[in-house]
PDB file of C-alpha atoms in Angstrom:
ATOM      1  CA  UNK A 383      49.283 -18.489  -3.815  1.00 59.00           C
ATOM      2  CA  UNK A 384      48.124 -19.184  -0.995  1.00 60.00           C
ATOM      3  CA  UNK A 385      46.857 -16.082  -0.858  1.00 66.00           C
ATOM      4  CA  UNK A 386      44.704 -15.580  -4.364  1.00 59.00           C
ATOM      5  CA  UNK A 387      43.908 -19.501  -4.050  1.00 58.00           C
ATOM      6  CA  UNK A 388      41.978 -17.964  -0.976  1.00 57.00           C
ATOM      7  CA  UNK A 389      40.167 -15.579  -2.239  1.00 57.00           C
ATOM      8  CA  UNK A 390      38.959 -17.740  -5.323  1.00 50.00           C
ATOM      9  CA  UNK A 391      36.967 -20.166  -2.298  1.00 51.00           C
ATOM     10  CA  UNK A 392      35.978 -16.872  -0.377  1.00 47.00           C
ATOM     11  CA  UNK A 393      34.947 -16.233  -4.032  1.00 48.00           C
ATOM     12  CA  UNK A 394      32.506 -20.283  -4.566  1.00 49.00           C
ATOM     13  CA  UNK A 395      31.184 -19.946  -1.377  1.00 47.00           C
ATOM     14  CA  UNK A 396      30.255 -16.445  -1.738  1.00 51.00           C
ATOM     15  CA  UNK A 397      28.331 -17.288  -4.694  1.00 49.00           C
ATOM     16  CA  UNK A 398      27.036 -20.769  -3.869  1.00 49.00           C
ATOM     17  CA  UNK A 399      25.794 -19.190  -0.738  1.00 48.00           C
ATOM     18  CA  UNK A 400      24.078 -16.271  -2.644  1.00 52.00           C
ATOM     19  CA  UNK A 401      22.640 -19.418  -5.186  1.00 60.00           C
ATOM     20  CA  UNK A 402      20.814 -21.358  -2.624  1.00 63.00           C
ATOM     21  CA  UNK A 403      19.782 -18.380  -0.551  1.00 54.00           C
ATOM     22  CA  UNK A 404      18.341 -17.043  -4.042  1.00 63.00           C
ATOM     23  CA  UNK A 405      16.843 -20.858  -5.132  1.00 69.00           C
ATOM     24  CA  UNK A 406      15.614 -20.386  -1.209  1.00 57.00           C
ATOM     25  CA  UNK A 407      14.052 -16.902  -1.574  1.00 57.00           C
ATOM     26  CA  UNK A 408      12.126 -18.128  -5.185  1.00 67.00           C
ATOM     27  CA  UNK A 409      10.936 -21.292  -3.459  1.00 66.00           C
ATOM     28  CA  UNK A 410       9.219 -19.000  -0.075  1.00 59.00           C
ATOM     29  CA  UNK A 411       7.592 -16.255  -2.998  1.00 58.00           C
ATOM     30  CA  UNK A 412       5.828 -18.630  -4.606  1.00 60.00           C
ATOM     31  CA  UNK A 413       4.823 -21.034  -1.769  1.00 66.00           C
ATOM     32  CA  UNK A 414       3.418 -16.941  -0.209  1.00 68.00           C
ATOM     33  CA  UNK A 415       1.739 -16.167  -3.842  1.00 71.00           C
ATOM     34  CA  UNK A 416       0.080 -20.119  -3.751  1.00 71.00           C
ATOM     35  CA  UNK A 417      -3.732 -20.237  -4.248  1.00 72.00           C
ATOM     36  CA  UNK A 418      -5.509 -21.013  -1.092  1.00 78.00           C
ATOM     37  CA  UNK A 419      -8.768 -24.283  -0.882  1.00 81.00           C
ATOM     38  CA  UNK A 420     -11.887 -22.293  -1.797  1.00 82.00           C
ATOM     39  CA  UNK A 421     -14.925 -23.022  -0.241  1.00 82.00           C
ATOM     40  CA  UNK A 422     -16.817 -21.585  -2.816  1.00 83.00           C
ATOM     41  CA  UNK A 423     -16.956 -20.440  -5.725  1.00 85.00           C
ATOM     42  CA  UNK A 424     -15.256 -16.938  -7.285  1.00 87.00           C
ATOM     43  CA  UNK A 425     -17.539 -14.342  -7.865  1.00 81.00           C
ATOM     44  CA  UNK A 426     -17.016 -11.820 -10.484  1.00 79.00           C
ATOM     45  CA  UNK A 427     -19.704 -10.257 -10.471  1.00 75.00           C
ATOM     46  CA  UNK A 428     -17.141  -7.054  -9.071  1.00 66.00           C
ATOM     47  CA  UNK A 429     -16.259  -5.032 -12.306  1.00 66.00           C
ATOM     48  CA  UNK A 430     -13.461  -3.542 -12.949  1.00 60.00           C
ATOM     49  CA  UNK A 431     -12.947   0.560 -11.360  1.00 61.00           C
ATOM     50  CA  UNK A 432     -11.924   3.488 -13.887  1.00 61.00           C
ATOM     51  CA  UNK A 433      -8.410   3.791 -11.329  1.00 66.00           C
ATOM     52  CA  UNK A 434      -4.994   3.222 -12.635  1.00 67.00           C
ATOM     53  CA  UNK A 435      -2.043   4.247 -10.979  1.00 64.00           C
ATOM     54  CA  UNK A 436      -0.231   5.416 -14.771  1.00 64.00           C
ATOM     55  CA  UNK A 437       0.577   2.449 -15.290  1.00 68.00           C
ATOM     56  CA  UNK A 438       2.798   0.919 -12.541  1.00 80.00           C
ATOM     57  CA  UNK A 439       1.340   0.357  -9.385  1.00 88.00           C
ATOM     58  CA  UNK A 440       4.540   0.560  -7.087  1.00 91.00           C
ATOM     59  CA  UNK A 441       3.862   2.558  -4.068  1.00 94.00           C
ATOM     60  CA  UNK A 442       6.403   3.884  -1.048  1.00 94.00           C
ATOM     61  CA  UNK A 443       5.334   2.443   2.845  1.00 94.00           C
ATOM     62  CA  UNK A 444       4.866   6.313   5.219  1.00 93.00           C
ATOM     63  CA  UNK A 445       6.293   8.832   3.658  1.00 95.00           C
ATOM     64  CA  UNK A 446       6.268  10.497   6.560  1.00 94.00           C
ATOM     65  CA  UNK A 447       8.563  13.010   6.031  1.00 93.00           C
ATOM     66  CA  UNK A 448       9.897  15.332   3.565  1.00 94.00           C
ATOM     67  CA  UNK A 449      13.761  13.461   3.469  1.00 93.00           C
ATOM     68  CA  UNK A 450      12.197  10.566   2.822  1.00 93.00           C
ATOM     69  CA  UNK A 451      10.238  11.747  -0.448  1.00 95.00           C
ATOM     70  CA  UNK A 452      13.690  13.160  -1.721  1.00 94.00           C
ATOM     71  CA  UNK A 453      14.958  10.265  -1.137  1.00 93.00           C
ATOM     72  CA  UNK A 454      12.158   7.710  -2.615  1.00 93.00           C
ATOM     73  CA  UNK A 455      11.290  10.792  -5.375  1.00 93.00           C
ATOM     74  CA  UNK A 456      12.731   8.941  -8.258  1.00 92.00           C
ATOM     75  CA  UNK A 457      11.744   5.120  -7.473  1.00 91.00           C
ATOM     76  CA  UNK A 458       8.261   5.576  -6.862  1.00 93.00           C
ATOM     77  CA  UNK A 459       5.743   6.366  -8.884  1.00 93.00           C
ATOM     78  CA  UNK A 460       2.557   6.013  -5.608  1.00 95.00           C
ATOM     79  CA  UNK A 461       4.235   7.569  -2.453  1.00 97.00           C
ATOM     80  CA  UNK A 462       1.436   6.645   1.163  1.00 97.00           C
ATOM     81  CA  UNK A 463       1.322   8.880   3.760  1.00 96.00           C
ATOM     82  CA  UNK A 464      -0.549   8.943   7.112  1.00 96.00           C
ATOM     83  CA  UNK A 465      -2.835  11.986   7.474  1.00 96.00           C
ATOM     84  CA  UNK A 466      -3.609  13.035  11.685  1.00 94.00           C
ATOM     85  CA  UNK A 467      -5.484  16.047  13.392  1.00 94.00           C
ATOM     86  CA  UNK A 468      -3.926  17.490  16.334  1.00 91.00           C
ATOM     87  CA  UNK A 469      -6.097  18.844  19.605  1.00 90.00           C
ATOM     88  CA  UNK A 470      -7.172  21.672  17.041  1.00 92.00           C
ATOM     89  CA  UNK A 471      -8.406  19.997  14.334  1.00 92.00           C
ATOM     90  CA  UNK A 472      -5.183  21.207  12.454  1.00 94.00           C
ATOM     91  CA  UNK A 473      -2.927  18.746   9.631  1.00 95.00           C
ATOM     92  CA  UNK A 474      -0.304  16.915  10.002  1.00 95.00           C
ATOM     93  CA  UNK A 475       1.178  14.152   8.817  1.00 96.00           C
ATOM     94  CA  UNK A 476       2.187  11.412  10.938  1.00 92.00           C
ATOM     95  CA  UNK A 477       0.698   7.688  11.883  1.00 86.00           C
ATOM     96  CA  UNK A 478      -0.263   8.639  15.533  1.00 82.00           C
ATOM     97  CA  UNK A 479      -0.486  11.359  17.920  1.00 80.00           C
ATOM     98  CA  UNK A 480       3.368  10.819  18.508  1.00 82.00           C
ATOM     99  CA  UNK A 481       4.527  11.321  16.440  1.00 79.00           C
ATOM    100  CA  UNK A 482       2.688  14.212  15.989  1.00 79.00           C
ATOM    101  CA  UNK A 483       5.230  16.747  17.580  1.00 79.00           C
ATOM    102  CA  UNK A 484       7.477  16.623  14.508  1.00 81.00           C
ATOM    103  CA  UNK A 485       5.221  18.469  13.004  1.00 90.00           C
ATOM    104  CA  UNK A 486       5.662  17.967   8.955  1.00 94.00           C
ATOM    105  CA  UNK A 487       2.043  19.648   6.976  1.00 96.00           C
ATOM    106  CA  UNK A 488       0.682  18.174   4.524  1.00 96.00           C
ATOM    107  CA  UNK A 489       2.272  20.975   1.828  1.00 96.00           C
ATOM    108  CA  UNK A 490       6.410  20.442   3.866  1.00 96.00           C
ATOM    109  CA  UNK A 491       5.714  16.320   1.309  1.00 97.00           C
ATOM    110  CA  UNK A 492       4.092  18.196  -1.675  1.00 98.00           C
ATOM    111  CA  UNK A 493       7.055  21.106  -1.410  1.00 97.00           C
ATOM    112  CA  UNK A 494      10.513  18.591  -1.073  1.00 97.00           C
ATOM    113  CA  UNK A 495       9.097  16.628  -4.413  1.00 97.00           C
ATOM    114  CA  UNK A 496      10.484  18.430  -7.757  1.00 96.00           C
ATOM    115  CA  UNK A 497       6.969  17.498  -9.247  1.00 96.00           C
ATOM    116  CA  UNK A 498       4.354  16.237  -6.649  1.00 96.00           C
ATOM    117  CA  UNK A 499       1.777  16.149  -9.482  1.00 96.00           C
ATOM    118  CA  UNK A 500       3.714  13.441 -11.405  1.00 94.00           C
ATOM    119  CA  UNK A 501       3.012  11.235  -8.348  1.00 94.00           C
ATOM    120  CA  UNK A 502      -0.751   9.477  -7.579  1.00 94.00           C
ATOM    121  CA  UNK A 503      -1.267   9.589  -3.695  1.00 97.00           C
ATOM    122  CA  UNK A 504      -2.677   7.125  -0.644  1.00 97.00           C
ATOM    123  CA  UNK A 505      -4.284   8.885   1.745  1.00 97.00           C
ATOM    124  CA  UNK A 506      -4.614   7.213   5.467  1.00 97.00           C
ATOM    125  CA  UNK A 507      -6.871   9.156   7.549  1.00 96.00           C
ATOM    126  CA  UNK A 508      -5.644   8.308  10.698  1.00 94.00           C
ATOM    127  CA  UNK A 509      -9.517  10.235  12.022  1.00 95.00           C
ATOM    128  CA  UNK A 510     -13.248  11.332  10.809  1.00 96.00           C
ATOM    129  CA  UNK A 511     -12.331  14.353   8.757  1.00 97.00           C
ATOM    130  CA  UNK A 512     -15.301  17.103   8.330  1.00 97.00           C
ATOM    131  CA  UNK A 513     -15.664  17.892   4.842  1.00 97.00           C
ATOM    132  CA  UNK A 514     -13.832  21.643   5.952  1.00 97.00           C
ATOM    133  CA  UNK A 515     -10.443  18.972   5.697  1.00 97.00           C
ATOM    134  CA  UNK A 516     -11.188  17.004   3.176  1.00 97.00           C
ATOM    135  CA  UNK A 517     -11.208  20.578   1.380  1.00 97.00           C
ATOM    136  CA  UNK A 518      -8.405  21.879   2.628  1.00 97.00           C
ATOM    137  CA  UNK A 519      -6.859  18.889   1.932  1.00 98.00           C
ATOM    138  CA  UNK A 520      -7.835  19.211  -2.006  1.00 98.00           C
ATOM    139  CA  UNK A 521      -6.649  22.454  -1.706  1.00 98.00           C
ATOM    140  CA  UNK A 522      -3.201  21.885  -0.703  1.00 98.00           C
ATOM    141  CA  UNK A 523      -2.532  19.495  -3.027  1.00 98.00           C
ATOM    142  CA  UNK A 524      -3.851  21.507  -6.263  1.00 97.00           C
ATOM    143  CA  UNK A 525      -1.339  24.242  -5.065  1.00 97.00           C
ATOM    144  CA  UNK A 526       1.014  21.266  -5.984  1.00 97.00           C
ATOM    145  CA  UNK A 527      -0.954  21.081  -9.334  1.00 97.00           C
ATOM    146  CA  UNK A 528      -2.060  17.558  -7.983  1.00 97.00           C
ATOM    147  CA  UNK A 529      -5.357  16.122  -9.411  1.00 95.00           C
ATOM    148  CA  UNK A 530      -7.703  15.171  -6.915  1.00 95.00           C
ATOM    149  CA  UNK A 531      -7.488  12.353  -9.214  1.00 93.00           C
ATOM    150  CA  UNK A 532      -4.136  10.945  -7.751  1.00 94.00           C
ATOM    151  CA  UNK A 533      -5.961  11.091  -4.215  1.00 96.00           C
ATOM    152  CA  UNK A 534      -6.611   7.821  -2.654  1.00 96.00           C
ATOM    153  CA  UNK A 535      -7.970   8.046   0.900  1.00 97.00           C
ATOM    154  CA  UNK A 536      -8.017   4.686   2.787  1.00 97.00           C
ATOM    155  CA  UNK A 537     -11.082   4.818   4.806  1.00 96.00           C
ATOM    156  CA  UNK A 538     -13.520   1.634   6.615  1.00 96.00           C
ATOM    157  CA  UNK A 539     -16.723   1.486   6.153  1.00 96.00           C
ATOM    158  CA  UNK A 540     -19.028   4.608   7.482  1.00 96.00           C
ATOM    159  CA  UNK A 541     -18.824   8.284   7.059  1.00 96.00           C
ATOM    160  CA  UNK A 542     -14.853   8.813   6.605  1.00 97.00           C
ATOM    161  CA  UNK A 543     -16.298   6.388   2.979  1.00 97.00           C
ATOM    162  CA  UNK A 544     -19.063   8.402   2.566  1.00 97.00           C
ATOM    163  CA  UNK A 545     -18.150  11.763   2.359  1.00 97.00           C
ATOM    164  CA  UNK A 546     -15.639  10.921   0.913  1.00 96.00           C
ATOM    165  CA  UNK A 547     -17.863   8.997  -2.453  1.00 94.00           C
ATOM    166  CA  UNK A 548     -20.111  12.035  -2.049  1.00 95.00           C
ATOM    167  CA  UNK A 549     -16.643  14.346  -2.639  1.00 95.00           C
ATOM    168  CA  UNK A 550     -16.800  12.137  -6.368  1.00 94.00           C
ATOM    169  CA  UNK A 551     -13.257  11.298  -4.477  1.00 95.00           C
ATOM    170  CA  UNK A 552     -11.083   7.424  -4.486  1.00 94.00           C
ATOM    171  CA  UNK A 553     -11.340   5.832  -2.028  1.00 96.00           C
ATOM    172  CA  UNK A 554      -9.164   3.049  -0.514  1.00 96.00           C
ATOM    173  CA  UNK A 555     -11.611   0.349   0.979  1.00 96.00           C
ATOM    174  CA  UNK A 556     -10.776  -1.519   4.161  1.00 96.00           C
ATOM    175  CA  UNK A 557     -11.282  -5.165   3.676  1.00 95.00           C
ATOM    176  CA  UNK A 558     -13.167  -6.854   6.623  1.00 93.00           C
ATOM    177  CA  UNK A 559     -10.670  -7.473   9.638  1.00 92.00           C
ATOM    178  CA  UNK A 560     -10.738 -10.918   9.772  1.00 94.00           C
ATOM    179  CA  UNK A 561     -11.437 -11.754   5.954  1.00 95.00           C
ATOM    180  CA  UNK A 562      -8.088 -14.150   5.686  1.00 94.00           C
ATOM    181  CA  UNK A 563      -9.185 -16.054   9.319  1.00 93.00           C
ATOM    182  CA  UNK A 564     -12.108 -17.997   8.340  1.00 91.00           C
ATOM    183  CA  UNK A 565     -10.426 -20.953  10.159  1.00 90.00           C
ATOM    184  CA  UNK A 566     -11.613 -23.205   7.228  1.00 89.00           C
ATOM    185  CA  UNK A 567     -15.679 -23.022   8.387  1.00 93.00           C
ATOM    186  CA  UNK A 568     -17.236 -22.998   5.128  1.00 93.00           C
ATOM    187  CA  UNK A 569     -20.732 -20.362   6.958  1.00 94.00           C
ATOM    188  CA  UNK A 570     -18.116 -18.105   8.177  1.00 95.00           C
ATOM    189  CA  UNK A 571     -16.064 -17.407   4.633  1.00 94.00           C
ATOM    190  CA  UNK A 572     -19.074 -17.530   2.623  1.00 95.00           C
ATOM    191  CA  UNK A 573     -20.446 -14.159   6.230  1.00 95.00           C
ATOM    192  CA  UNK A 574     -17.055 -13.059   5.250  1.00 95.00           C
ATOM    193  CA  UNK A 575     -17.847 -11.991   1.681  1.00 95.00           C
ATOM    194  CA  UNK A 576     -21.314 -11.088   1.460  1.00 95.00           C
ATOM    195  CA  UNK A 577     -20.192  -8.774   3.791  1.00 96.00           C
ATOM    196  CA  UNK A 578     -17.179  -7.789   1.419  1.00 95.00           C
ATOM    197  CA  UNK A 579     -19.491  -7.803  -1.602  1.00 94.00           C
ATOM    198  CA  UNK A 580     -21.773  -5.807   0.139  1.00 94.00           C
ATOM    199  CA  UNK A 581     -19.456  -3.423   1.149  1.00 95.00           C
ATOM    200  CA  UNK A 582     -17.694  -3.093  -1.953  1.00 93.00           C
ATOM    201  CA  UNK A 583     -21.384  -2.684  -3.949  1.00 92.00           C
ATOM    202  CA  UNK A 584     -21.665   0.181  -1.601  1.00 94.00           C
ATOM    203  CA  UNK A 585     -18.743   2.281  -1.509  1.00 94.00           C
ATOM    204  CA  UNK A 586     -17.736   1.833  -5.097  1.00 92.00           C
ATOM    205  CA  UNK A 587     -14.413   2.472  -4.203  1.00 94.00           C
ATOM    206  CA  UNK A 588     -11.396   2.648  -6.446  1.00 93.00           C
ATOM    207  CA  UNK A 589      -9.852  -0.524  -4.995  1.00 94.00           C
ATOM    208  CA  UNK A 590     -10.379  -2.892  -1.248  1.00 95.00           C
ATOM    209  CA  UNK A 591      -7.023  -1.780   0.336  1.00 96.00           C
ATOM    210  CA  UNK A 592      -6.113  -5.354   2.245  1.00 95.00           C
ATOM    211  CA  UNK A 593      -2.323  -6.172   3.931  1.00 94.00           C
ATOM    212  CA  UNK A 594      -0.796  -8.398   2.102  1.00 92.00           C
ATOM    213  CA  UNK A 595      -1.890 -12.019   4.045  1.00 92.00           C
ATOM    214  CA  UNK A 596      -5.445 -11.751   2.913  1.00 95.00           C
ATOM    215  CA  UNK A 597      -4.099 -11.009  -0.324  1.00 95.00           C
ATOM    216  CA  UNK A 598      -5.007 -14.888  -1.428  1.00 94.00           C
ATOM    217  CA  UNK A 599      -7.772 -14.888  -0.687  1.00 94.00           C
ATOM    218  CA  UNK A 600      -9.423 -11.910  -2.382  1.00 95.00           C
ATOM    219  CA  UNK A 601      -7.436 -13.821  -5.727  1.00 94.00           C
ATOM    220  CA  UNK A 602      -9.476 -16.497  -4.875  1.00 94.00           C
ATOM    221  CA  UNK A 603     -12.793 -15.429  -4.107  1.00 95.00           C
ATOM    222  CA  UNK A 604     -12.658 -12.075  -5.774  1.00 94.00           C
ATOM    223  CA  UNK A 605     -10.035 -12.398  -8.846  1.00 93.00           C
ATOM    224  CA  UNK A 606     -11.845  -9.096 -10.480  1.00 91.00           C
ATOM    225  CA  UNK A 607     -11.887  -6.383  -8.191  1.00 93.00           C
ATOM    226  CA  UNK A 608      -9.058  -3.862  -7.624  1.00 93.00           C
ATOM    227  CA  UNK A 609      -6.668  -4.113  -5.476  1.00 94.00           C
ATOM    228  CA  UNK A 610      -3.831  -2.157  -3.108  1.00 95.00           C
ATOM    229  CA  UNK A 611      -2.117  -4.396  -1.237  1.00 95.00           C
ATOM    230  CA  UNK A 612       0.983  -3.436   1.477  1.00 94.00           C
ATOM    231  CA  UNK A 613       3.849  -5.713   2.874  1.00 89.00           C
ATOM    232  CA  UNK A 614       5.143  -3.429   5.380  1.00 79.00           C
ATOM    233  CA  UNK A 615       7.026  -6.893   6.948  1.00 74.00           C
ATOM    234  CA  UNK A 616      10.052  -6.401   5.712  1.00 73.00           C
ATOM    235  CA  UNK A 617      12.277  -2.267   5.944  1.00 75.00           C
ATOM    236  CA  UNK A 618      15.564  -3.802   5.039  1.00 75.00           C
ATOM    237  CA  UNK A 619      17.072  -4.525   1.676  1.00 75.00           C
ATOM    238  CA  UNK A 620      15.561  -8.324  -0.018  1.00 78.00           C
ATOM    239  CA  UNK A 621      15.259 -10.021  -2.663  1.00 78.00           C
ATOM    240  CA  UNK A 622      11.761 -11.325  -2.127  1.00 79.00           C
ATOM    241  CA  UNK A 623      10.793  -7.652  -2.674  1.00 83.00           C
ATOM    242  CA  UNK A 624      11.214  -7.646  -6.604  1.00 80.00           C
ATOM    243  CA  UNK A 625      10.020 -11.596  -6.785  1.00 88.00           C
ATOM    244  CA  UNK A 626       7.112 -10.051  -4.938  1.00 82.00           C
ATOM    245  CA  UNK A 627       6.251  -7.068  -7.271  1.00 87.00           C
ATOM    246  CA  UNK A 628       7.357  -9.466 -10.865  1.00 88.00           C
ATOM    247  CA  UNK A 629       4.293 -12.062  -9.189  1.00 87.00           C
ATOM    248  CA  UNK A 630       2.060  -8.713  -8.206  1.00 87.00           C
ATOM    249  CA  UNK A 631       2.599  -7.388 -11.774  1.00 87.00           C
ATOM    250  CA  UNK A 632       1.164 -10.809 -13.045  1.00 90.00           C
ATOM    251  CA  UNK A 633      -2.242  -9.958 -11.971  1.00 91.00           C
ATOM    252  CA  UNK A 634      -4.085  -6.828 -13.228  1.00 89.00           C
ATOM    253  CA  UNK A 635      -6.388  -6.427 -10.588  1.00 91.00           C
ATOM    254  CA  UNK A 636      -3.435  -5.124  -8.129  1.00 93.00           C
ATOM    255  CA  UNK A 637      -3.951  -1.743  -8.833  1.00 92.00           C
ATOM    256  CA  UNK A 638      -1.542  -0.910  -5.858  1.00 93.00           C
ATOM    257  CA  UNK A 639       1.079  -3.151  -4.278  1.00 94.00           C
ATOM    258  CA  UNK A 640       2.987  -1.329  -1.299  1.00 93.00           C
ATOM    259  CA  UNK A 641       6.535  -1.809  -0.325  1.00 91.00           C
ATOM    260  CA  UNK A 642       8.192  -0.522   2.684  1.00 89.00           C
ATOM    261  CA  UNK A 643      11.483   0.250   2.142  1.00 85.00           C
ATOM    262  CA  UNK A 644      14.622   1.258   4.641  1.00 79.00           C
ATOM    263  CA  UNK A 645      15.703   5.458   4.430  1.00 72.00           C
ATOM    264  CA  UNK A 646      18.462   6.424   5.176  1.00 66.00           C
ATOM    265  CA  UNK A 647      18.047   9.305   6.168  1.00 58.00           C
ATOM    266  CA  UNK A 648      14.385   9.465   6.858  1.00 54.00           C
ATOM    267  CA  UNK A 649      13.856  13.326   7.801  1.00 53.00           C
TER     268      UNK A 649
END
């Protein structure tokens, strides 16, 4: 009888702790999505881009190994990977030069999946590619029946973004650095907004790419601008992630919401 009471008390304690955690996390996420105080009127002139992520905006961050791709194939409709080059200009999937030692090729990632053509791909270019290198990427994707429309290339304003637009490819344009840091200065806010709008109008990307910290400012000042938002602050399982996803799905301007997630065997 004593053992039964102990078990019941333990279960009650676990239930109370779980409930308290759930309430705390709901409040925490709600605060994360709280509107920022506006220092100027929102700009409604940026029209929605035609590109859509197949109705489901969820992407997985850093799918840089075949094992990670296989492990998450059924869960995520979109994958992000980092593309680098070695000193000879050969393309490898890696975040930086240190990661090039693994020598994972783009076709290794595509070949690891049963149906790579069903996914959308966020390709984070870690170098300034030539037109021949872009053509190589397109050629590899075509070998796996991946349409060019499902390839989205992240780049900042400049020659790479211009090359991608010249080839009529999907561009995820990096939002200006420090966009969320106006220091409460209306003049600084106006300058940041003007820069973001000018770059949007120049490149007309599929979406602007921004970290989650910039999202409340983008939503406040550019509610219609298509957005690719990434949150990589938590890799472990967390109740925060489904709550954040629920919030993001309410915003039709969020074309991609990218999360990080632990993979037991990422290789």
